[in-house]
PDB file of C-alpha atoms in Angstrom:
ATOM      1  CA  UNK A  13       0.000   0.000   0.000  1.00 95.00           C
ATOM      2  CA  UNK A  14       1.390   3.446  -0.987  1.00 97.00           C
ATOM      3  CA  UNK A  15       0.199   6.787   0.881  1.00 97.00           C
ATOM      4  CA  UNK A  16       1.408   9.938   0.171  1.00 98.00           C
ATOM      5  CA  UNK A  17       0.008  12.917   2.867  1.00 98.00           C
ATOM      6  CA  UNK A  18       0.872  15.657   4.206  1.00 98.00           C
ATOM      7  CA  UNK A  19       0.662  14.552   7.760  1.00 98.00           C
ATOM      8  CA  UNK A  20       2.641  13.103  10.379  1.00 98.00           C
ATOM      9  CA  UNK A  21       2.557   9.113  11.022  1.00 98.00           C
ATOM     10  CA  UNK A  22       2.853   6.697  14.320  1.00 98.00           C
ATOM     11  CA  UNK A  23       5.378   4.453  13.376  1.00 97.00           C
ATOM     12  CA  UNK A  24       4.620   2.254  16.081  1.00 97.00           C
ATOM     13  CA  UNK A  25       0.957   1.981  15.232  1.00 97.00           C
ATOM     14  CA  UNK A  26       1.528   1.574  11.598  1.00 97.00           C
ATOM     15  CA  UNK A  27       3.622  -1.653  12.186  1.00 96.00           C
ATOM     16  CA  UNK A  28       1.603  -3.000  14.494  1.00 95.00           C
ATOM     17  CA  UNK A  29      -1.329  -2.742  12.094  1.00 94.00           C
ATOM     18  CA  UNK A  30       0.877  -4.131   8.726  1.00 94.00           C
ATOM     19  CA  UNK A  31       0.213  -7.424   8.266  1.00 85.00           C
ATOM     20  CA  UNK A  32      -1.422  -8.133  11.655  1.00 89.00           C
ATOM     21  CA  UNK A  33      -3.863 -11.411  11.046  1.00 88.00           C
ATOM     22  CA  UNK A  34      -0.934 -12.866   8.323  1.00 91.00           C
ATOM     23  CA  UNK A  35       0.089 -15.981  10.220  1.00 93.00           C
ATOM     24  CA  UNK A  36       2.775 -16.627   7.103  1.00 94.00           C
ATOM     25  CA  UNK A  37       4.725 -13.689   8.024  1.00 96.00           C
ATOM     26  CA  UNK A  38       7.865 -14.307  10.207  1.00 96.00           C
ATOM     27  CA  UNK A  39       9.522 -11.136   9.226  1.00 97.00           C
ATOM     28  CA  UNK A  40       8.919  -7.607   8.676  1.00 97.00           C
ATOM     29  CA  UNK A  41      11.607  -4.834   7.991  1.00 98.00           C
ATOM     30  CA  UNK A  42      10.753  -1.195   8.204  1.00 98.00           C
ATOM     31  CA  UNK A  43      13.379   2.391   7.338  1.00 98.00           C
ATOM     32  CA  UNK A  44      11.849   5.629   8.965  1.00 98.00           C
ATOM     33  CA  UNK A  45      13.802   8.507   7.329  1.00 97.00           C
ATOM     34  CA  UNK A  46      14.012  12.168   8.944  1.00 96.00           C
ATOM     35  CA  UNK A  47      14.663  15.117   7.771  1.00 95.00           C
ATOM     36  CA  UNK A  48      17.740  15.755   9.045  1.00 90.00           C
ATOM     37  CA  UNK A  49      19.272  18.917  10.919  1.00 84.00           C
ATOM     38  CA  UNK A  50      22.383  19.622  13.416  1.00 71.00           C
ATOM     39  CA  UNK A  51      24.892  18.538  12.205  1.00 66.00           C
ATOM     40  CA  UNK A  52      26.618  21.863  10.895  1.00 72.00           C
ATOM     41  CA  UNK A  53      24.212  21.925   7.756  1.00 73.00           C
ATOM     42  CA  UNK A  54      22.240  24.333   9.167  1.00 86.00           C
ATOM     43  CA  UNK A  55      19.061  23.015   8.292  1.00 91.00           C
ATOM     44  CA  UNK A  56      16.375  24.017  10.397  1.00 93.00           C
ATOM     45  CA  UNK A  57      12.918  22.426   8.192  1.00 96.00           C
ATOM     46  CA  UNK A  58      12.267  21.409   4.706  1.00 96.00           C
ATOM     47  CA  UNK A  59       9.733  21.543   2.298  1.00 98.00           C
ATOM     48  CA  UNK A  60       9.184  18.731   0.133  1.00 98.00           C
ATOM     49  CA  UNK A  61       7.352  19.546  -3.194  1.00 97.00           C
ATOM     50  CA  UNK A  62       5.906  16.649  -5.619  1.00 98.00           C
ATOM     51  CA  UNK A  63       4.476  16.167  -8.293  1.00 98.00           C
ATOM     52  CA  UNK A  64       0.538  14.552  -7.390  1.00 97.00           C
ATOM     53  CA  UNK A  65      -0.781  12.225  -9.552  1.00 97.00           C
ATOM     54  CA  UNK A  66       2.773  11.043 -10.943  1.00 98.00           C
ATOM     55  CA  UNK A  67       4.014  10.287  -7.278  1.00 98.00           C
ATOM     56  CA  UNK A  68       1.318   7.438  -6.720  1.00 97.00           C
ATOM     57  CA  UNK A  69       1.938   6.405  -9.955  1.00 96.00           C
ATOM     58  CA  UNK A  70       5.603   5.809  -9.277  1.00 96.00           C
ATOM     59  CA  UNK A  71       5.172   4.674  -6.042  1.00 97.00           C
ATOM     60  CA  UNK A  72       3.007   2.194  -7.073  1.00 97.00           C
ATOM     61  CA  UNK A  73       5.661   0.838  -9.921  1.00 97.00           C
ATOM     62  CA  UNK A  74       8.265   0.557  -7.281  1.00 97.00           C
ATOM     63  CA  UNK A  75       5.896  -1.601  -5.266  1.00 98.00           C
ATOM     64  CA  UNK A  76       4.892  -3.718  -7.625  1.00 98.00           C
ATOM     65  CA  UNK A  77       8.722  -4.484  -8.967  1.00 97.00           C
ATOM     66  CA  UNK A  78       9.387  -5.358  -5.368  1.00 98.00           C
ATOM     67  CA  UNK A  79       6.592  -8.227  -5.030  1.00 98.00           C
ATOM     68  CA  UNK A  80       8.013  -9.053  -8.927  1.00 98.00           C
ATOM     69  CA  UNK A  81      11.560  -9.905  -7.524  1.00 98.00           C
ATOM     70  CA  UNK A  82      10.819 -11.162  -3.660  1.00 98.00           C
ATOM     71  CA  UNK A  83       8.044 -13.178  -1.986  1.00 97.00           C
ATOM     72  CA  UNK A  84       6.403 -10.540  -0.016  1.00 97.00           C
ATOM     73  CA  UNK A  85       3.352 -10.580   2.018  1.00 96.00           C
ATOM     74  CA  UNK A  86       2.827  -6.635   2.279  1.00 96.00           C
ATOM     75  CA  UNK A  87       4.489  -3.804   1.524  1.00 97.00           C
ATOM     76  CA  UNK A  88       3.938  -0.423   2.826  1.00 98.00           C
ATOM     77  CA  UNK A  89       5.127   3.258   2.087  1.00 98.00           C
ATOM     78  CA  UNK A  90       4.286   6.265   3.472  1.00 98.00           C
ATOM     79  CA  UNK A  91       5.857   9.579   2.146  1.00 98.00           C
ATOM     80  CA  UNK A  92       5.361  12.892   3.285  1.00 98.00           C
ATOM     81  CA  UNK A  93       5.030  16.314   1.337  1.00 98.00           C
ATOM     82  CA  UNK A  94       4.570  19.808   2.489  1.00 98.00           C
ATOM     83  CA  UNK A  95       6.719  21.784   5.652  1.00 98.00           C
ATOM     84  CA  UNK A  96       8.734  19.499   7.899  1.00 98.00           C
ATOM     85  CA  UNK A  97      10.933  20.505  10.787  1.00 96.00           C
ATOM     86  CA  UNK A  98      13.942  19.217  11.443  1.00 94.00           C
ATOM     87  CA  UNK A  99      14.212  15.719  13.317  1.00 94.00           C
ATOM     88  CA  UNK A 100      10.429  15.056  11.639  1.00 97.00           C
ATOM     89  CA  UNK A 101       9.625  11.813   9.723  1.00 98.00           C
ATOM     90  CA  UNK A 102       9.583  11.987   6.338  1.00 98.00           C
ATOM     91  CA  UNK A 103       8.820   8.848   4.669  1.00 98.00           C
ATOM     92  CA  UNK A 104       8.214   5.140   6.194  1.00 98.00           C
ATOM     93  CA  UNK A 105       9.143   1.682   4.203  1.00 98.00           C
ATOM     94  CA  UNK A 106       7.800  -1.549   5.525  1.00 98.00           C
ATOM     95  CA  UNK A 107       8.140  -5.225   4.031  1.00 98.00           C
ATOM     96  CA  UNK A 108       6.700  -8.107   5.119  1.00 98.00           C
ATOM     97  CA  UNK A 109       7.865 -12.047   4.087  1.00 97.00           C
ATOM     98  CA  UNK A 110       7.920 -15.556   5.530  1.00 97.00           C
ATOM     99  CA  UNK A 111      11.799 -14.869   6.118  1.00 95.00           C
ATOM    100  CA  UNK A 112      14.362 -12.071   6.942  1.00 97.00           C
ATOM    101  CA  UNK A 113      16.142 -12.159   3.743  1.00 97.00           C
ATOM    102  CA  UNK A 114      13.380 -11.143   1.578  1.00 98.00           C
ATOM    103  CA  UNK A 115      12.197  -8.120   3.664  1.00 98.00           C
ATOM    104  CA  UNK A 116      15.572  -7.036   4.520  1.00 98.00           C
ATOM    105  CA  UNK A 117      16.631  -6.740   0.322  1.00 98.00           C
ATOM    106  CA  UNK A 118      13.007  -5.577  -0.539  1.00 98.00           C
ATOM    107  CA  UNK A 119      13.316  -2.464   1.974  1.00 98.00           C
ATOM    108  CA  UNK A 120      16.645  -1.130   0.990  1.00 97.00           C
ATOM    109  CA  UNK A 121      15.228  -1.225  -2.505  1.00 97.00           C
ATOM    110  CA  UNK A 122      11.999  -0.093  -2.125  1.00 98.00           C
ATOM    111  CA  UNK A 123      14.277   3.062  -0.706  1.00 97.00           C
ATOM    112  CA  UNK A 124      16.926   3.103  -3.359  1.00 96.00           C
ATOM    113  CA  UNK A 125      14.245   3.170  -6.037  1.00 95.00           C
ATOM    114  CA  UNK A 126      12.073   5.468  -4.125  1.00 96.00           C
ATOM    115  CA  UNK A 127      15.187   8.336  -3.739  1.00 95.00           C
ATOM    116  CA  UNK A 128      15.885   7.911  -7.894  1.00 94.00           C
ATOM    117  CA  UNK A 129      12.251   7.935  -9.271  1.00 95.00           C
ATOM    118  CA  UNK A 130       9.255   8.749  -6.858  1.00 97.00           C
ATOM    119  CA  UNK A 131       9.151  12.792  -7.947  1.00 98.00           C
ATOM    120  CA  UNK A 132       9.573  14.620  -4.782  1.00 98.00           C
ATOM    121  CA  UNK A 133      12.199  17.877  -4.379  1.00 98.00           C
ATOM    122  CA  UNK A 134      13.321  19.040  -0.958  1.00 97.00           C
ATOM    123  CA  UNK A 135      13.792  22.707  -0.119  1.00 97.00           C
ATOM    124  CA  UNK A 136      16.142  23.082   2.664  1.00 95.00           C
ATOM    125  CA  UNK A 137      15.718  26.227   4.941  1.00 95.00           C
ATOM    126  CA  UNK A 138      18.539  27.292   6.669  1.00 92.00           C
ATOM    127  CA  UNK A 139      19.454  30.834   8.641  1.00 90.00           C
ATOM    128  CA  UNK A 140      21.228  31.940   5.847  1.00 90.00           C
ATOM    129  CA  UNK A 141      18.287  31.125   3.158  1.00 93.00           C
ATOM    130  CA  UNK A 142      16.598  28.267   0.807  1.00 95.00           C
ATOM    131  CA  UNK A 143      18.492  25.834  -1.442  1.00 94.00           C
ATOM    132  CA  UNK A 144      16.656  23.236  -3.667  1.00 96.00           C
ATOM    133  CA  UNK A 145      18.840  19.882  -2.928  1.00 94.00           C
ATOM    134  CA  UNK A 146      20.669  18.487  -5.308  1.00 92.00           C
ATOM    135  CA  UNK A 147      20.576  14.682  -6.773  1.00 89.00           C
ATOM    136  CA  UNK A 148      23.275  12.920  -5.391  1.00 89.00           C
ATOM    137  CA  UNK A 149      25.632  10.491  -8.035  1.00 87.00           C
ATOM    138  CA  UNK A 150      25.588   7.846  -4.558  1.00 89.00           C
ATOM    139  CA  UNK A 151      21.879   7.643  -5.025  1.00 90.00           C
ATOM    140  CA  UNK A 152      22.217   6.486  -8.656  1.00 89.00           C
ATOM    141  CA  UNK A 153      24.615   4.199  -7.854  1.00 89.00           C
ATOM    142  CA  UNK A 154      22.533   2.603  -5.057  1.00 90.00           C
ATOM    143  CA  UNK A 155      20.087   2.613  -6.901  1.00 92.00           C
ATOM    144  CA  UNK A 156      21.874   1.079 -10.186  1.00 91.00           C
ATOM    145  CA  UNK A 157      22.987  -2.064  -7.964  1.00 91.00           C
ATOM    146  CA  UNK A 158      19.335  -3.553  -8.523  1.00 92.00           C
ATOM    147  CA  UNK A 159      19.812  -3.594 -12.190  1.00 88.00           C
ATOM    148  CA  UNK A 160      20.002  -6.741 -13.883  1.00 73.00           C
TER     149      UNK A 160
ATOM    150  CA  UNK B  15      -1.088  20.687 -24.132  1.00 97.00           C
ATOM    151  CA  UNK B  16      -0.343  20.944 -20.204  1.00 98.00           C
ATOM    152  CA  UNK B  17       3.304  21.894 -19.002  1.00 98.00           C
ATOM    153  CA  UNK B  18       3.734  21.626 -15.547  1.00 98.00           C
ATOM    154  CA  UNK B  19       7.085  22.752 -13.559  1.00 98.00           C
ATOM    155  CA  UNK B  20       8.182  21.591 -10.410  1.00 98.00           C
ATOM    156  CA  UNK B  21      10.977  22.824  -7.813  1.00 97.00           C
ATOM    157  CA  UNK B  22      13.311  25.171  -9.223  1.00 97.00           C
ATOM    158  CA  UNK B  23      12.134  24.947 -12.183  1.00 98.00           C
ATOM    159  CA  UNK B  24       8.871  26.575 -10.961  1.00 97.00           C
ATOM    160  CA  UNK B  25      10.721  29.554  -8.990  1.00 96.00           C
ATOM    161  CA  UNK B  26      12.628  29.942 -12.630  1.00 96.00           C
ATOM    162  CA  UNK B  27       9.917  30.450 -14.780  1.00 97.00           C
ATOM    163  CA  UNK B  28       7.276  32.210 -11.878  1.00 97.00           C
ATOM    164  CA  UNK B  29       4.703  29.245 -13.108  1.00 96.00           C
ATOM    165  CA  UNK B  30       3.629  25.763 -11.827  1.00 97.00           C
ATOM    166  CA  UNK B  31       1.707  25.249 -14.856  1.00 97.00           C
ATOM    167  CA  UNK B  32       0.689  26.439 -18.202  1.00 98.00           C
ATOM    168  CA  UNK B  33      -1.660  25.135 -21.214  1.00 98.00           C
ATOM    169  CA  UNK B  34       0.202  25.817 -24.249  1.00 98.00           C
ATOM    170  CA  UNK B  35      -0.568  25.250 -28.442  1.00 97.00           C
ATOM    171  CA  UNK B  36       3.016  24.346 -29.732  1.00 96.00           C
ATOM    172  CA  UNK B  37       2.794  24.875 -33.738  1.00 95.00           C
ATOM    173  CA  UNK B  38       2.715  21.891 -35.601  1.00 91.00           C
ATOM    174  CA  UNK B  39       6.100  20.733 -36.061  1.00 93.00           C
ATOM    175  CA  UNK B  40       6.724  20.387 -32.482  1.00 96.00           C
ATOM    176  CA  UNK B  41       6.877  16.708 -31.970  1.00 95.00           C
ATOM    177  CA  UNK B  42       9.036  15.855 -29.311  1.00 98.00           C
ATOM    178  CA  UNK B  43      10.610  16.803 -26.027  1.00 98.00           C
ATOM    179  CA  UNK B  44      13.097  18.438 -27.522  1.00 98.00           C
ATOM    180  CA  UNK B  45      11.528  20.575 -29.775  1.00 98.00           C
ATOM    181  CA  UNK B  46       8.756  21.090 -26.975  1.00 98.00           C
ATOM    182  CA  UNK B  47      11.676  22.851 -24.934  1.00 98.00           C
ATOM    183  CA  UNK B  48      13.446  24.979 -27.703  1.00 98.00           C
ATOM    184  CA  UNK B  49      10.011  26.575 -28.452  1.00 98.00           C
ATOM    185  CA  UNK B  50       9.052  27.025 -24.611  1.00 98.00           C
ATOM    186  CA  UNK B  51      12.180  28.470 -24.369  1.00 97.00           C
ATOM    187  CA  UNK B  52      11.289  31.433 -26.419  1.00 97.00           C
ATOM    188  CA  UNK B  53       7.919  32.452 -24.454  1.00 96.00           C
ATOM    189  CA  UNK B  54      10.158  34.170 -21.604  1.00 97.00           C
ATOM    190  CA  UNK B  55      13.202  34.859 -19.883  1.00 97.00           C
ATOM    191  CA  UNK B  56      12.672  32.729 -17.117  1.00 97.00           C
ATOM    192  CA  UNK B  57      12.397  29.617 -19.480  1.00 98.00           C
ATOM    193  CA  UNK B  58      15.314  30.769 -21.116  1.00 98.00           C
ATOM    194  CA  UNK B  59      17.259  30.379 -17.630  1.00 97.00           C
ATOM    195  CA  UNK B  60      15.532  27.635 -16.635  1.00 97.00           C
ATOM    196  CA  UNK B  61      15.853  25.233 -19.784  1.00 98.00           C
ATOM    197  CA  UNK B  62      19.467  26.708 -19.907  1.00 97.00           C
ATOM    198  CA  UNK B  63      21.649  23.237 -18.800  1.00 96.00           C
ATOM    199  CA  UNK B  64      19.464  20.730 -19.645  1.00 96.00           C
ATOM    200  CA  UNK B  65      21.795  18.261 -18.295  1.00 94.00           C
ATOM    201  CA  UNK B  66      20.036  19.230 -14.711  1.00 94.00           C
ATOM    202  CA  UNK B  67      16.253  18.762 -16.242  1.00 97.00           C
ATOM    203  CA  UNK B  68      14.524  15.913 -16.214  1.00 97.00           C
ATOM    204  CA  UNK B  69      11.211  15.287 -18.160  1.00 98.00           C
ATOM    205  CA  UNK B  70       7.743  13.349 -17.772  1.00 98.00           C
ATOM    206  CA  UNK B  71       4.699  12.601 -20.588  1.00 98.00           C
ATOM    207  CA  UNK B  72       1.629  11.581 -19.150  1.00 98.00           C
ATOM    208  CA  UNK B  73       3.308  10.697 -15.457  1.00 97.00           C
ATOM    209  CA  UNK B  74       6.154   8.884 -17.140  1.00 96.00           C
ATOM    210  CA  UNK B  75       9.879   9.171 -17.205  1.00 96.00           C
ATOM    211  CA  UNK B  76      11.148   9.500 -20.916  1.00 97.00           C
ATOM    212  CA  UNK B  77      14.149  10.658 -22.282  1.00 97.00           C
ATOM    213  CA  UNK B  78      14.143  14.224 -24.856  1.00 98.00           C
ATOM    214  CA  UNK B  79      13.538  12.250 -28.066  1.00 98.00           C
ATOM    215  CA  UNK B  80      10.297  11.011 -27.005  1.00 98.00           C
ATOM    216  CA  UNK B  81       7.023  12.126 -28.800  1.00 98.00           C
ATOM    217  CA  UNK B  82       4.665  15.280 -27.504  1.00 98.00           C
ATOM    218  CA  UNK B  83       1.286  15.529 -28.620  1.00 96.00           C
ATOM    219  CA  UNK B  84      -2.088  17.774 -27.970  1.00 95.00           C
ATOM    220  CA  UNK B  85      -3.258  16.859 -25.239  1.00 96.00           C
ATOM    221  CA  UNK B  86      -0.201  15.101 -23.140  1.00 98.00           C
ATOM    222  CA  UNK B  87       0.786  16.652 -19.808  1.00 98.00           C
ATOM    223  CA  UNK B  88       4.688  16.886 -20.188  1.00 98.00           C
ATOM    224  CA  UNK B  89       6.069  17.868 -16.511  1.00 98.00           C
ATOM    225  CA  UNK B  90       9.866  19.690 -16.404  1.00 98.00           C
ATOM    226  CA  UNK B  91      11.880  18.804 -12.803  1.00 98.00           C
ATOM    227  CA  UNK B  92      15.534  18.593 -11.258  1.00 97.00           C
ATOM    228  CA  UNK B  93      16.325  14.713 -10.709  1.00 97.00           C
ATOM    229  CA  UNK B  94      14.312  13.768  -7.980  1.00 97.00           C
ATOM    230  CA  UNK B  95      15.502  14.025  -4.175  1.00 96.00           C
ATOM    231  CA  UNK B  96      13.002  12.633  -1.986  1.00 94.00           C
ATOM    232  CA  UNK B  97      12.737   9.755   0.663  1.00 91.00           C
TER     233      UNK B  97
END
């Protein structure tokens, strides 16, 4: 399942509810990402912009490529858009499979697919002003490791 | 046709979104962008490296050869940077 919102999310509650009832589950994996600030960046919120409409669309590729290559029970992403402060969640990746292996692989590229194609664009806001972030060449390359 | 233009992009140009009427002739990407980019400064700038611009028809990532039409909504955007 793929949500994209605006507001925040209980990560705690979320998991508990993801797959509960699936007795054929024996693992589930989930990545909280924040937006990050304090460590000399100077960040103090973002905004994160994106495109709606194309977003779910995308979103809803990257899931279904991830049940294509693993045996997953349930997948779930949430994504936030709009004003977030710094230390606030941002987006939320859960997999759920019979074993370890398959949520652990499906999670990390669920995100690494996610950061190269879902269209969002953070606006950093810092003392000194906004800056759109750049793409980072890492990301591709992360990304470029599930290929083939 | 819809245009839509997201993050800088947007700020660049001082528009999220615009219907345009490219002249026939226009009929791809490429050719979308060299005509947009006479309508204003600010697409001037912002189509200036287009190295840094990324492109989507109908919610889809293509590349600048592929085909525009009436009626397609081509979106203009950075590479992406969220999760």
């Amino acid at each position: 399942m793929i949500r994209v919102q605006r507001e925040d999310f209980d990560v705690g509650v979320e998991v508990a509810a993801f797959s509960a009832g699936d007795a054929g589950v024996g693992a589930i994996c989930t990545f909280v990402g924040l937006v990050r600030g304090g460590d000399g960046n100077g960040v103090t919120a973002m905004t994160l912009d994106h495109y709606p409409g194309m977003t779910e669309r995308q979103m809803a590729a990257i899931e279904s490529e991830a049940r294509s290559r693993w045996p997953l029970s349930d997948v779930l992403v949430i994504h936030r858009f709009g004003r977030l402060e710094a230390g606030a969640r941002i987006v939320l990746v859960a997999t759920a499979s019979a074993h370890r292996e398959a949520a652990f692989q499906a999670c990390q590229f669920l995100m690494d697919w996610l950061k190269t194609r879902a269209p969002f664009w953070k606006l950093e806001h810092t003392p000194g002003g906004d800056r759109w972030v750049e793409a980072k060449a890492s990301d591709d390359a992360l990304a470029e490791r599930w290929d083939g | 046709m819809k245009v839509l233009y997201f993050a800088w992009l947007r700020t660049r140009i001082g528009l999220g979104e615009e219907e345009v009427t490219p002249p026939a002739g226009i009929a791809d990407v490429a050719g979308l962008i060299a005509w947009l980019k006479e309508r204003s400064p600010g697409h001037q700038t912002a189509f200036a490296d287009l190295r840094a611009v990324r492109v989507a028809v109908n919610q889809d990532h293509v590349g600048f050869d592929h085909p525009v039409a009436a009626g397609d909504e081509v979106a203009f955007f950075p590479p992406v940077t969220g999760g």
